[in-house]
N, CA, C and O atoms as a printed pandas DataFrame, in Angstrom:
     atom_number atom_name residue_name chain_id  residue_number  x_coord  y_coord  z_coord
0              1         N          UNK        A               1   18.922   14.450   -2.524
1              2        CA          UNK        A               1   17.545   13.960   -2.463
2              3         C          UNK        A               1   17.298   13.019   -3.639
3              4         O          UNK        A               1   17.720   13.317   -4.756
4              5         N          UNK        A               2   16.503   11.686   -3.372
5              6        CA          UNK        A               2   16.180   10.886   -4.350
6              7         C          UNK        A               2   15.087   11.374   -5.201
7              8         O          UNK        A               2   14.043   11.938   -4.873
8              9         N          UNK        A               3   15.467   11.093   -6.188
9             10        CA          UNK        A               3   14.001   11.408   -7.646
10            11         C          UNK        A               3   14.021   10.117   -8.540
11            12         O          UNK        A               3   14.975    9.387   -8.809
12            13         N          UNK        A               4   13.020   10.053   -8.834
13            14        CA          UNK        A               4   12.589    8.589   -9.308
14            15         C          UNK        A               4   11.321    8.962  -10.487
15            16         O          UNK        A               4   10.236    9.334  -10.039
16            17         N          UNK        A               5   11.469    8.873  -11.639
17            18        CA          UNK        A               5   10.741    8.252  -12.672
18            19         C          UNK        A               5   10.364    7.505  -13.370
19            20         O          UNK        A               5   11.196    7.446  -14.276
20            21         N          UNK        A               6    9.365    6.651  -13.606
21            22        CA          UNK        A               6    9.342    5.885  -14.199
22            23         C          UNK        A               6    8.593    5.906  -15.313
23            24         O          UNK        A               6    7.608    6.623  -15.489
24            25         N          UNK        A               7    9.190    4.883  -16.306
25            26        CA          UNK        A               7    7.793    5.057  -17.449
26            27         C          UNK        A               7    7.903    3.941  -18.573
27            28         O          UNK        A               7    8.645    2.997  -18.301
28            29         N          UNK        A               8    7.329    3.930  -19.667
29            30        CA          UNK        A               8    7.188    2.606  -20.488
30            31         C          UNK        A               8    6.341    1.825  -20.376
31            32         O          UNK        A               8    6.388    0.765  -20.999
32            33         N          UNK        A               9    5.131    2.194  -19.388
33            34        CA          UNK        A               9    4.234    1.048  -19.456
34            35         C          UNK        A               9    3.512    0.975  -20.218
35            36         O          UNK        A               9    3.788    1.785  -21.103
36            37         N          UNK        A              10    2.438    0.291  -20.486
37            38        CA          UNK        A              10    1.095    0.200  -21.293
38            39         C          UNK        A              10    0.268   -0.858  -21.244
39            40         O          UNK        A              10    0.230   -1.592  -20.257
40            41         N          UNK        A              11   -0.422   -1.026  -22.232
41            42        CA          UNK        A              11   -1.012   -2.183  -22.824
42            43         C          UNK        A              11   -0.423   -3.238  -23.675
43            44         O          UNK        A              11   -0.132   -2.691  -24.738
44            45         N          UNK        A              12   -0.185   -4.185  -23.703
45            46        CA          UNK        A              12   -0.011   -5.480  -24.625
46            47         C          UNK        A              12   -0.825   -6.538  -24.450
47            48         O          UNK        A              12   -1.388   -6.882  -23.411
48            49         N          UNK        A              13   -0.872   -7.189  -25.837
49            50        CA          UNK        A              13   -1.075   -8.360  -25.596
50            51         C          UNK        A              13   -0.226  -10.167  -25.213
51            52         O          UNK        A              13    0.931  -10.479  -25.495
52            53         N          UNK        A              14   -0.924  -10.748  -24.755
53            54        CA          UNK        A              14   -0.132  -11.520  -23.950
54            55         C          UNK        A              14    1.134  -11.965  -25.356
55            56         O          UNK        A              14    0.794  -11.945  -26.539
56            57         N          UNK        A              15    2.305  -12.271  -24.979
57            58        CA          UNK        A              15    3.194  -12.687  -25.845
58            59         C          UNK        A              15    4.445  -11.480  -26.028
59            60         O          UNK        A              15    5.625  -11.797  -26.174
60            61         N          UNK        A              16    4.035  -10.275  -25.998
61            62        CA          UNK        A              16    4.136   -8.848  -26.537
62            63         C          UNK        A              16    5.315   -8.712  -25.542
63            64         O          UNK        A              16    5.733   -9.679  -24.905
64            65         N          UNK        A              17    5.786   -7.576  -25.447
65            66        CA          UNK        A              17    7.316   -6.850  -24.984
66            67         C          UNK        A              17    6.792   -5.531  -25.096
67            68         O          UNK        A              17    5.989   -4.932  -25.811
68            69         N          UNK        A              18    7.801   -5.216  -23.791
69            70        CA          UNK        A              18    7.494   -3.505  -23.202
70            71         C          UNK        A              18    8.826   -3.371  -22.678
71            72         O          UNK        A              18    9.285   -4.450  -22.304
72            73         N          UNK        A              19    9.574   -2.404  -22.537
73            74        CA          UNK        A              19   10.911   -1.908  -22.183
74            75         C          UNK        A              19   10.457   -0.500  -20.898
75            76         O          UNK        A              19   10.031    0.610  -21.215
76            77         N          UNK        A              20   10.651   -0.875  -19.817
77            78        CA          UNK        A              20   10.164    0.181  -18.740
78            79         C          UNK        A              20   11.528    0.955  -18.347
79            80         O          UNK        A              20   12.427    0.142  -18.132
80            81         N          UNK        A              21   11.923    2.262  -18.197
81            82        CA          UNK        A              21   12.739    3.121  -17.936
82            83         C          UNK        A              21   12.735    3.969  -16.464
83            84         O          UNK        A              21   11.877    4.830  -16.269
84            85         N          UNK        A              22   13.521    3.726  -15.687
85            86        CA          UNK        A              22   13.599    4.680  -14.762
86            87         C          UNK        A              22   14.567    5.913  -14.453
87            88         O          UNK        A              22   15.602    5.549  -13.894
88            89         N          UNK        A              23   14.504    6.850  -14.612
89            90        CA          UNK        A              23   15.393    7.847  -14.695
90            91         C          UNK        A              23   15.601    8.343  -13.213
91            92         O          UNK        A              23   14.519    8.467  -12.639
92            93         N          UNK        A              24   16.383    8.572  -12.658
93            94        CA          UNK        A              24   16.817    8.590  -11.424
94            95         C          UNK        A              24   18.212    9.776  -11.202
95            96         O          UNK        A              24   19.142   10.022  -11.970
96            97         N          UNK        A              25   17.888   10.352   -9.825
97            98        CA          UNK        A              25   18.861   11.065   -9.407
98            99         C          UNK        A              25   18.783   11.043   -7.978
99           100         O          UNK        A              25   17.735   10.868   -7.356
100          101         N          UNK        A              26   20.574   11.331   -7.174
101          102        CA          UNK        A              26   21.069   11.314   -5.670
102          103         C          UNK        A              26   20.587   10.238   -5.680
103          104         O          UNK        A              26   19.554    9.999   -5.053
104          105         N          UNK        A              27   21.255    9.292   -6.430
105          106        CA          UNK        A              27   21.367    8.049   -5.972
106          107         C          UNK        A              27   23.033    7.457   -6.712
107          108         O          UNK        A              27   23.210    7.394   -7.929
108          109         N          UNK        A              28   24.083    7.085   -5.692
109          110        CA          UNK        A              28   25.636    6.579   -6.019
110          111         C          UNK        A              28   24.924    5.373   -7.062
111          112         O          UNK        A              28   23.968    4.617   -6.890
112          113         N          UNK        A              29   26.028    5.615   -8.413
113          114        CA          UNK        A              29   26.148    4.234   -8.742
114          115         C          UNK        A              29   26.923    3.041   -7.932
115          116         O          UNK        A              29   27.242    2.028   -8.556
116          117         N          UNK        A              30   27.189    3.151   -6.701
117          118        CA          UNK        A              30   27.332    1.727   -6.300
118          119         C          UNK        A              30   26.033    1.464   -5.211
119          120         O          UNK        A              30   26.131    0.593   -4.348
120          121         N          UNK        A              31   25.190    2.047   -5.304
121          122        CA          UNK        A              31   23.386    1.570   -4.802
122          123         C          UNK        A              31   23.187    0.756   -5.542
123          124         O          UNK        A              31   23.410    0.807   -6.752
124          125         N          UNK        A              32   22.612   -0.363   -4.770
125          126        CA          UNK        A              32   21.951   -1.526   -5.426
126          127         C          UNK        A              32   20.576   -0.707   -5.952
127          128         O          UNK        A              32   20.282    0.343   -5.381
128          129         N          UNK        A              33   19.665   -1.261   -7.159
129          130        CA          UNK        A              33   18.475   -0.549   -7.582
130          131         C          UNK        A              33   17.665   -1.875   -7.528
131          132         O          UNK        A              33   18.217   -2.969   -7.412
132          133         N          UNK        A              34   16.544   -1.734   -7.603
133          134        CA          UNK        A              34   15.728   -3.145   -8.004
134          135         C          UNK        A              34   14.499   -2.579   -8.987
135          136         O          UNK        A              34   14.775   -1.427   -9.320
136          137         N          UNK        A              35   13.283   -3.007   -9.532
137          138        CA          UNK        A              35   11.989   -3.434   -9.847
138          139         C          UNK        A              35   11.369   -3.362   -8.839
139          140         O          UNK        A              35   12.036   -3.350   -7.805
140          141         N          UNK        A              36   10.125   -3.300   -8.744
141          142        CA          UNK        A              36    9.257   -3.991   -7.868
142          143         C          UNK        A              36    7.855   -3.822   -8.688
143          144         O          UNK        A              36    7.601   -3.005   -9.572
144          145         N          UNK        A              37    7.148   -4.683   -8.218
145          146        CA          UNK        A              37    5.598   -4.194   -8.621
146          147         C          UNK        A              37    4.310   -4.653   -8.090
147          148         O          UNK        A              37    4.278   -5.848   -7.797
148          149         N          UNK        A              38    3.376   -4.057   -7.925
149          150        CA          UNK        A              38    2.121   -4.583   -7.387
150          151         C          UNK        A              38    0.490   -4.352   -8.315
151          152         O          UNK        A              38   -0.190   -3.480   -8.857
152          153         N          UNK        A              39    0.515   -5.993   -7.974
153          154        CA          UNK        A              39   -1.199   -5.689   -8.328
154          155         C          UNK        A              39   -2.273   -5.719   -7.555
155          156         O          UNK        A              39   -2.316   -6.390   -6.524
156          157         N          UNK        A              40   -3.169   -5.048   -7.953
157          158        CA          UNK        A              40   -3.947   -5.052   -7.933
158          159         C          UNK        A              40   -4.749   -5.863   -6.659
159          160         O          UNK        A              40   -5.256   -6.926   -7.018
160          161         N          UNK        A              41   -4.904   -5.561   -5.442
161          162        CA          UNK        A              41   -5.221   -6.590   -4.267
162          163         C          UNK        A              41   -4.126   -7.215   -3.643
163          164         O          UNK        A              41   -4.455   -8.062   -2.812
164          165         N          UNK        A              42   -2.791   -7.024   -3.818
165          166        CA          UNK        A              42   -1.644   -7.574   -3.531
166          167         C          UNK        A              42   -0.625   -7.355   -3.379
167          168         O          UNK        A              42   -0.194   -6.716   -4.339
168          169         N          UNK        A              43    0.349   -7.597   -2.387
169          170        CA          UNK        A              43    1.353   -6.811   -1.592
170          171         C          UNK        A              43    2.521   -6.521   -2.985
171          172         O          UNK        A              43    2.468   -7.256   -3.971
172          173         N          UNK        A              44    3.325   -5.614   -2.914
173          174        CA          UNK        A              44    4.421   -5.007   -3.672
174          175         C          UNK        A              44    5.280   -6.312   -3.810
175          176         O          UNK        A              44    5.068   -7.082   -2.874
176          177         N          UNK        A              45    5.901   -6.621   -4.433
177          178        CA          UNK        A              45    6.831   -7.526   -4.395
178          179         C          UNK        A              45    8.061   -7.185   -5.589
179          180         O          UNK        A              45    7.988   -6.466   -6.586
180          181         N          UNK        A              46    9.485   -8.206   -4.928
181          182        CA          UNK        A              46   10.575   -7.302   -6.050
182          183         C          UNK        A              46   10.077   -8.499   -6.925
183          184         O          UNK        A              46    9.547   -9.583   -6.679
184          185         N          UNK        A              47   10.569   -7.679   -8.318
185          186        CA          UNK        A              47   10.819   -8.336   -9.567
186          187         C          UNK        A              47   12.328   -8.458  -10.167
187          188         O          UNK        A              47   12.543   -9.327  -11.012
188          189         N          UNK        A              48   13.146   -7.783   -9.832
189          190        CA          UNK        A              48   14.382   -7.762  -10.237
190          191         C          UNK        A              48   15.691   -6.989   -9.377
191          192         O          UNK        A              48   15.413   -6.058   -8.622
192          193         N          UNK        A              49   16.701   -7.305   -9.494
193          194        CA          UNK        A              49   17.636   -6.011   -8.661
194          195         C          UNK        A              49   18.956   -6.369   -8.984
195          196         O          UNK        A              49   19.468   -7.484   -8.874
196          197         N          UNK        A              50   19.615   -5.017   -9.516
197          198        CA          UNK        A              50   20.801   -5.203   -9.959
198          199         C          UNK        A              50   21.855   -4.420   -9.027
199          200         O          UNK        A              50   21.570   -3.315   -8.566
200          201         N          UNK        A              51   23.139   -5.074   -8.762
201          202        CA          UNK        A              51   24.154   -4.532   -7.790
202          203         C          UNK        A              51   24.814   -3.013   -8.717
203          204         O          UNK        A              51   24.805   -2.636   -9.889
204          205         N          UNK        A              52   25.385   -2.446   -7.292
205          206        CA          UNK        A              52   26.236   -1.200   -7.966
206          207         C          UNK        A              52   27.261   -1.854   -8.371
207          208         O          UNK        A              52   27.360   -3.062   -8.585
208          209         N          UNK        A              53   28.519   -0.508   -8.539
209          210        CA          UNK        A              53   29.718   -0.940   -9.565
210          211         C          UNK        A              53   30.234   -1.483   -8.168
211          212         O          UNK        A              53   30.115   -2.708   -8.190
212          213         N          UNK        A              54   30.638   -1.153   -7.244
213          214        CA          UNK        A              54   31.564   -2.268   -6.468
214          215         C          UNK        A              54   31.089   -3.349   -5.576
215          216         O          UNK        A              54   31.449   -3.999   -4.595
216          217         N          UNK        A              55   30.208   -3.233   -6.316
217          218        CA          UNK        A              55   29.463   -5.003   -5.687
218          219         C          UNK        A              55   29.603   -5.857   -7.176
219          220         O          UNK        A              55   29.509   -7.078   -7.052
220          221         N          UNK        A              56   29.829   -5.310   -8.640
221          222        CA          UNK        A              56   30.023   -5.950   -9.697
222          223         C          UNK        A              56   28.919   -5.898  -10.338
223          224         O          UNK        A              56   28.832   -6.684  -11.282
224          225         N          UNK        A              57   27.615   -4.898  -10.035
225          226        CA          UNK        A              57   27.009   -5.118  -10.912
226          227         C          UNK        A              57   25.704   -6.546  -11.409
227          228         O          UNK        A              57   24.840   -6.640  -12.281
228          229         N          UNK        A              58   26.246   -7.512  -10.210
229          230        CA          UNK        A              58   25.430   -8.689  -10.654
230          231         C          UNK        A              58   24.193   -8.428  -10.574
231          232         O          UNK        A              58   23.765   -7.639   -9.732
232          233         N          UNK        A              59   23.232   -9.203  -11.651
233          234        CA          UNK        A              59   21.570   -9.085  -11.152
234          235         C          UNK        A              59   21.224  -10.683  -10.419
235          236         O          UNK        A              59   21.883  -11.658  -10.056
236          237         N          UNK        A              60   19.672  -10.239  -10.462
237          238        CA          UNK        A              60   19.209  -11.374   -9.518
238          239         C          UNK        A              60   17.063  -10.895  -10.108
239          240         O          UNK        A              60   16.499   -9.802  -10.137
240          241         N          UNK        A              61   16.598  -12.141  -10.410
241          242        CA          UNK        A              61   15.429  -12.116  -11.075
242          243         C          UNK        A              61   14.532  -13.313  -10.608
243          244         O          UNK        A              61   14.795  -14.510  -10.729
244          245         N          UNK        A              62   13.311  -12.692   -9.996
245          246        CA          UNK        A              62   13.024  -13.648   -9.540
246          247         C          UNK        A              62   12.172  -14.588  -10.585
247          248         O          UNK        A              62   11.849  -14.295  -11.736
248          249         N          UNK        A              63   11.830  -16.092   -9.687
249          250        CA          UNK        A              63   11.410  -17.384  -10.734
250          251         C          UNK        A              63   10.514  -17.062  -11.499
251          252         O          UNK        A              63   10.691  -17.318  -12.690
252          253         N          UNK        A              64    9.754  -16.660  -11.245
253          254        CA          UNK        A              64    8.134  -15.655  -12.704
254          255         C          UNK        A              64    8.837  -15.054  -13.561
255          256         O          UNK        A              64    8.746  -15.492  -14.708
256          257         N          UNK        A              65    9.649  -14.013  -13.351
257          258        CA          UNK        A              65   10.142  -13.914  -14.603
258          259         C          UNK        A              65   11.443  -13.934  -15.037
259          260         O          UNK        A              65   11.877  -13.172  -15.901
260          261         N          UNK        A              66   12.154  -14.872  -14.408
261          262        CA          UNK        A              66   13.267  -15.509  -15.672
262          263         C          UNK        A              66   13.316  -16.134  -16.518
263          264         O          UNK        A              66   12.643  -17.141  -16.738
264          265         N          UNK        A              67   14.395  -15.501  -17.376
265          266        CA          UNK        A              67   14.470  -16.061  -18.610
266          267         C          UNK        A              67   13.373  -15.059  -19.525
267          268         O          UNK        A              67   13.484  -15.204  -20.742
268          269         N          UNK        A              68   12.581  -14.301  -19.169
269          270        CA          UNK        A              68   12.185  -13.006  -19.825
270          271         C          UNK        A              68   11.889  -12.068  -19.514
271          272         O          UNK        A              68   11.085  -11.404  -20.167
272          273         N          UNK        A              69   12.506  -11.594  -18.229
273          274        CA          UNK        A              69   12.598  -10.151  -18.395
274          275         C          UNK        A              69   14.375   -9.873  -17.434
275          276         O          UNK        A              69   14.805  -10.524  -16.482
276          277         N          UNK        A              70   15.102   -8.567  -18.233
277          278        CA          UNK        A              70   16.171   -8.330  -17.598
278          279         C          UNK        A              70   16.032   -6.834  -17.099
279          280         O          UNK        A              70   15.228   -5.950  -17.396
280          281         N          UNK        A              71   17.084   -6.873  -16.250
281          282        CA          UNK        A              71   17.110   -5.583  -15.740
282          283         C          UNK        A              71   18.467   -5.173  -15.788
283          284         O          UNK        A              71   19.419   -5.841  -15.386
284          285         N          UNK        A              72   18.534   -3.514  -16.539
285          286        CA          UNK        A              72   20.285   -3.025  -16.314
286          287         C          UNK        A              72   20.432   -1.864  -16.138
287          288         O          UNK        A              72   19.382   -1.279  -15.874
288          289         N          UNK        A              73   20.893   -1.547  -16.156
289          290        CA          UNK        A              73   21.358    0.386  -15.375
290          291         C          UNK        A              73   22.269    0.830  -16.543
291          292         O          UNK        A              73   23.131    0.106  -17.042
292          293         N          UNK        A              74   21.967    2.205  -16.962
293          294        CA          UNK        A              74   23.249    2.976  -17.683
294          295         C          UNK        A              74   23.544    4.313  -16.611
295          296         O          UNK        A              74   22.841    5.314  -16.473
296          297         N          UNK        A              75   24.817    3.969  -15.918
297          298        CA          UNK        A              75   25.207    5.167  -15.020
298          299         C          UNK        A              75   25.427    6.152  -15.579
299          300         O          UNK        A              75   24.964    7.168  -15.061
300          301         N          UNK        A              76   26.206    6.296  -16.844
301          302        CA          UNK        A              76   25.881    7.523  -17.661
302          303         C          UNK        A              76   24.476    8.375  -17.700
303          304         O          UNK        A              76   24.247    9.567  -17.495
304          305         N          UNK        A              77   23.678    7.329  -18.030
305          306        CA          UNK        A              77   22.708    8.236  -17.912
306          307         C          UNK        A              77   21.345    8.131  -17.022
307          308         O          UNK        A              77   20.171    8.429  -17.241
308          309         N          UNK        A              78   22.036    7.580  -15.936
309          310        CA          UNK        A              78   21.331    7.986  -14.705
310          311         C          UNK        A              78   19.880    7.329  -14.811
311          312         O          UNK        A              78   18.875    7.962  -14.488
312          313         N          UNK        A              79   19.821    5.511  -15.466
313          314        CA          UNK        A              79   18.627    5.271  -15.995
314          315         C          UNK        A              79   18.812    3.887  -15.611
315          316         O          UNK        A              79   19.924    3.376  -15.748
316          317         N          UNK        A              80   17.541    3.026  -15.004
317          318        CA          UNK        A              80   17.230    1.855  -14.798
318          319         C          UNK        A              80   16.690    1.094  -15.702
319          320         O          UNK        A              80   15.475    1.255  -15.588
320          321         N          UNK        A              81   16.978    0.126  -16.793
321          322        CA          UNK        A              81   15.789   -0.281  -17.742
322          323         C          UNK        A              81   15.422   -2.148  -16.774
323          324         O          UNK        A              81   15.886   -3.027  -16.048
324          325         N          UNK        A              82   14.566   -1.798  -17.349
325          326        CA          UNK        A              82   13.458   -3.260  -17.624
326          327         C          UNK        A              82   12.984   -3.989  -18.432
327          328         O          UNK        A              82   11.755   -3.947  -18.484
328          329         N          UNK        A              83   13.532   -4.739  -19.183
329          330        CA          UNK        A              83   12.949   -5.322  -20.718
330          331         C          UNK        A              83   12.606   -6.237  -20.313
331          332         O          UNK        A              83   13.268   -7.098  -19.734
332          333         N          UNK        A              84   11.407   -6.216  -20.563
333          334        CA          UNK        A              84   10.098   -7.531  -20.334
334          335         C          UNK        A              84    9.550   -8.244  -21.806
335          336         O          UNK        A              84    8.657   -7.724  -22.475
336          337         N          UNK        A              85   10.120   -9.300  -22.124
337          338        CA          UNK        A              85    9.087  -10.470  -22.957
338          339         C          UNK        A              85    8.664  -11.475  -22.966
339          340         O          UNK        A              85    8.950  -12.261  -22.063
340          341         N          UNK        A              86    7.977  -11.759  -23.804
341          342        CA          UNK        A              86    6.959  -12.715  -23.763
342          343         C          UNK        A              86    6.397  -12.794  -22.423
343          344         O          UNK        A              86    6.647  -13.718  -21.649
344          345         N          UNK        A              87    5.383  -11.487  -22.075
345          346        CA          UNK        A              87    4.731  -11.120  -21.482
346          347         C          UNK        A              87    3.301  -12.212  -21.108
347          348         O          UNK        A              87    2.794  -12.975  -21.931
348          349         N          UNK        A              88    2.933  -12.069  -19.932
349          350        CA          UNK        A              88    1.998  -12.642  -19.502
350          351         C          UNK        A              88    0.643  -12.271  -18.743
351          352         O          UNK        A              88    0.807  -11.488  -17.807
352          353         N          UNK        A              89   -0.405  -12.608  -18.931
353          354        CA          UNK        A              89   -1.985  -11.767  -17.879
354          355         C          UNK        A              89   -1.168  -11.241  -16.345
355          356         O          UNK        A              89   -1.069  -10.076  -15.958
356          357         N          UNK        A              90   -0.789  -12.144  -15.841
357          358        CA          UNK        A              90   -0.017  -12.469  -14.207
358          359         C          UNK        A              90    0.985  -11.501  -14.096
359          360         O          UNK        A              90    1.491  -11.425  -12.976
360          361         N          UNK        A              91    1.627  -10.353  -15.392
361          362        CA          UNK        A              91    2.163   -9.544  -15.371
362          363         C          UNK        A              91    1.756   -8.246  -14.954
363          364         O          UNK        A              91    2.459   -7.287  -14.633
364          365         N          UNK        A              92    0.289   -8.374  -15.015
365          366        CA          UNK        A              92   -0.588   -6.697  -15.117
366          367         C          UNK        A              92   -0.211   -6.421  -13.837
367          368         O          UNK        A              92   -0.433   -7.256  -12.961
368          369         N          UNK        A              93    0.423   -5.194  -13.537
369          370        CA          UNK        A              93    0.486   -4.704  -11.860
370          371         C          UNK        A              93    1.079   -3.227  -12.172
371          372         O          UNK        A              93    1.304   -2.766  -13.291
372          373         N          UNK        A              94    1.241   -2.719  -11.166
373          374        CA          UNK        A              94    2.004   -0.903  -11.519
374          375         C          UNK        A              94    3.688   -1.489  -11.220
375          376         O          UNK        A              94    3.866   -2.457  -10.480
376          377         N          UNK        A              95    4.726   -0.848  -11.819
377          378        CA          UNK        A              95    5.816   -1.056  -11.706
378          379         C          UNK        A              95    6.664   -0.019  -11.254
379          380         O          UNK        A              95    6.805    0.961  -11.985
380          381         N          UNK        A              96    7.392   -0.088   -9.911
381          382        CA          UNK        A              96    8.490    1.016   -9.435
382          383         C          UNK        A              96    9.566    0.229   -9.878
383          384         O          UNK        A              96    9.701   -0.891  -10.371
384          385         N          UNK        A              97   10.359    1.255   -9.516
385          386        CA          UNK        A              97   11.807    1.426   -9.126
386          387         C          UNK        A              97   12.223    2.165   -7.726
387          388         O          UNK        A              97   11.759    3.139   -7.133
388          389         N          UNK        A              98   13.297    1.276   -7.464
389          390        CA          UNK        A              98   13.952    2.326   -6.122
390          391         C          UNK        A              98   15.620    1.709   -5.749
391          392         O          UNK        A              98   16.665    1.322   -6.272
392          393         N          UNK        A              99   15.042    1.922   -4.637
393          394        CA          UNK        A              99   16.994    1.356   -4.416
394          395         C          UNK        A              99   16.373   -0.013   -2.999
395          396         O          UNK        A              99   15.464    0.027   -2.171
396          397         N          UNK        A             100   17.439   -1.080   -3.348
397          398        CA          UNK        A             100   17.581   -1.808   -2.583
398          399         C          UNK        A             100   18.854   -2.424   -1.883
399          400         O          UNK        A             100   20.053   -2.235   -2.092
400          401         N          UNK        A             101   18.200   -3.213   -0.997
401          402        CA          UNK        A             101   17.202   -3.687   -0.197
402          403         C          UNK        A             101   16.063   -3.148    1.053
403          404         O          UNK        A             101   15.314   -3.696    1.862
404          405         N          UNK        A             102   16.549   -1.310    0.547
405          406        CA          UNK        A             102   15.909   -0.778    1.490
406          407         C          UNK        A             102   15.244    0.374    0.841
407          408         O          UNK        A             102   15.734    1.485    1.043
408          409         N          UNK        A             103   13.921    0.236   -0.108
409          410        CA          UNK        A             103   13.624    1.524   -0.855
410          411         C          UNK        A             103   12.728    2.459   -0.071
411          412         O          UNK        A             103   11.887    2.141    0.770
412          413         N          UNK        A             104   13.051    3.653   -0.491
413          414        CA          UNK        A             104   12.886    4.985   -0.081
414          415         C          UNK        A             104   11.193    5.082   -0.739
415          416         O          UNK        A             104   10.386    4.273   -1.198
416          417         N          UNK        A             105   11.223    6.440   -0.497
417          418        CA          UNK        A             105    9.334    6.638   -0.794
418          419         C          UNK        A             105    9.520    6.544   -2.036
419          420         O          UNK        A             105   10.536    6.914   -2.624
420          421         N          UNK        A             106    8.464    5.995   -2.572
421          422        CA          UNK        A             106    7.986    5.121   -3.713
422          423         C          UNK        A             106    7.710    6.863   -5.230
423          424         O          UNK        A             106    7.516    7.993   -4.782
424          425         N          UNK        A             107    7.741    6.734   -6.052
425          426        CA          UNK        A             107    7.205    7.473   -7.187
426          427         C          UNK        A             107    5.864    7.028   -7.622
427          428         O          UNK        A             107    5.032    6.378   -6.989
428          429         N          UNK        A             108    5.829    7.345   -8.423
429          430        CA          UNK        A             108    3.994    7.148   -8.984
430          431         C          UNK        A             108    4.009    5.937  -10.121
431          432         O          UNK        A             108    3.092    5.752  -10.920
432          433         N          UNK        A             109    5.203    5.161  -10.044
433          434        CA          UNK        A             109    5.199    3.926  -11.202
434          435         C          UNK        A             109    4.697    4.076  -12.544
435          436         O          UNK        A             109    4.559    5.150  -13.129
436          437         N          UNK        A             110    4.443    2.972  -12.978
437          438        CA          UNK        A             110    4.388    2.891  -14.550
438          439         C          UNK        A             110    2.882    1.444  -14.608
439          440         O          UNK        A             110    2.910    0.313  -14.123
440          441         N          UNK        A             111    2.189    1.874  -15.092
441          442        CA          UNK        A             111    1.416    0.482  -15.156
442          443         C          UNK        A             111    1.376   -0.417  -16.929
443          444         O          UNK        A             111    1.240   -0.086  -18.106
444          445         N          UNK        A             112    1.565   -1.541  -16.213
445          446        CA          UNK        A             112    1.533   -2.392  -17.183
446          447         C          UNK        A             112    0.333   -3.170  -17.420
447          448         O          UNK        A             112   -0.173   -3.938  -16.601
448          449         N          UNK        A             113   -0.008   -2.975  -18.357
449          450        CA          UNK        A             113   -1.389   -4.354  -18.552
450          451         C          UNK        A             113   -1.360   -5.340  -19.690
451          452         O          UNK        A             113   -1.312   -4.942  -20.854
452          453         N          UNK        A             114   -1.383   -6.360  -19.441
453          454        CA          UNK        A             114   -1.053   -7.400  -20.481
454          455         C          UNK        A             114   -2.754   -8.381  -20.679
455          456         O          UNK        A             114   -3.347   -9.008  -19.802
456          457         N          UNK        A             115   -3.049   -8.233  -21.770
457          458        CA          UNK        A             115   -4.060   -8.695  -22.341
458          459         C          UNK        A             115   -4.119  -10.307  -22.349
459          460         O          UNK        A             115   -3.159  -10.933  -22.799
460          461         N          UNK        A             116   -4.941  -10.788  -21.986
461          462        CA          UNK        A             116   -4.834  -12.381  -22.165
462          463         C          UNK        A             116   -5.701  -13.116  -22.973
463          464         O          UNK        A             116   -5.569  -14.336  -23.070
């Protein structure tokens, strides 16, 4: 059975950095994982997604936020991170994790709010 936590969100102000964590179990490290997040009036959308080990691992980030925010997995310890900087207003939304391209029922996310 999948379990999904997430956490690291908060408050910042615009410019600022937040590191979001997902801790996860019954899920193979060769599952693709992704990001996703939604605000506020507006459909979920991915933010990031990184391949398992025999797909190599590659990520993929979409145009908003590349070039500042990455996403990586430690299979050891069963954890998704998210390092987000130089943060932006257009960032504020709740943030999951799951597995992709096909995620399972959602957890209770992490919300982020970025001050502008």
């Amino acid at each position: 059975q999948v379990q999904l936590v997430e956490s690291g969100g908060g408050s910042v102000p615009a410019g600022g950095s937040l590191r979001l964590s997902c801790t996860f179990s019954g899920i193979s490290v060769n599952k693709a994982m992704a990001w996703y997040r939604q605000a506020p009036g507006k459909q979920r959308e991915l933010v990031a997604r990184i391949y398992g080990l025999t797909d190599g691992g590659g990520t993929y980030h979409d145009d908003s936020v590349t070039g500042r925010f990455t996403i990586s997995r430690d299979n050891k310890k069963n954890t998704l991170y998210l390092q987000m900087n130089d943060l932006k207003p257009e960032d504020t939304a709740a943030y999951f994790c799951n597995i992709f391209p096909f995620p399972g029922p959602w957890a209770q996310g992490t919300q982020v709010t970025v001050l502008g």
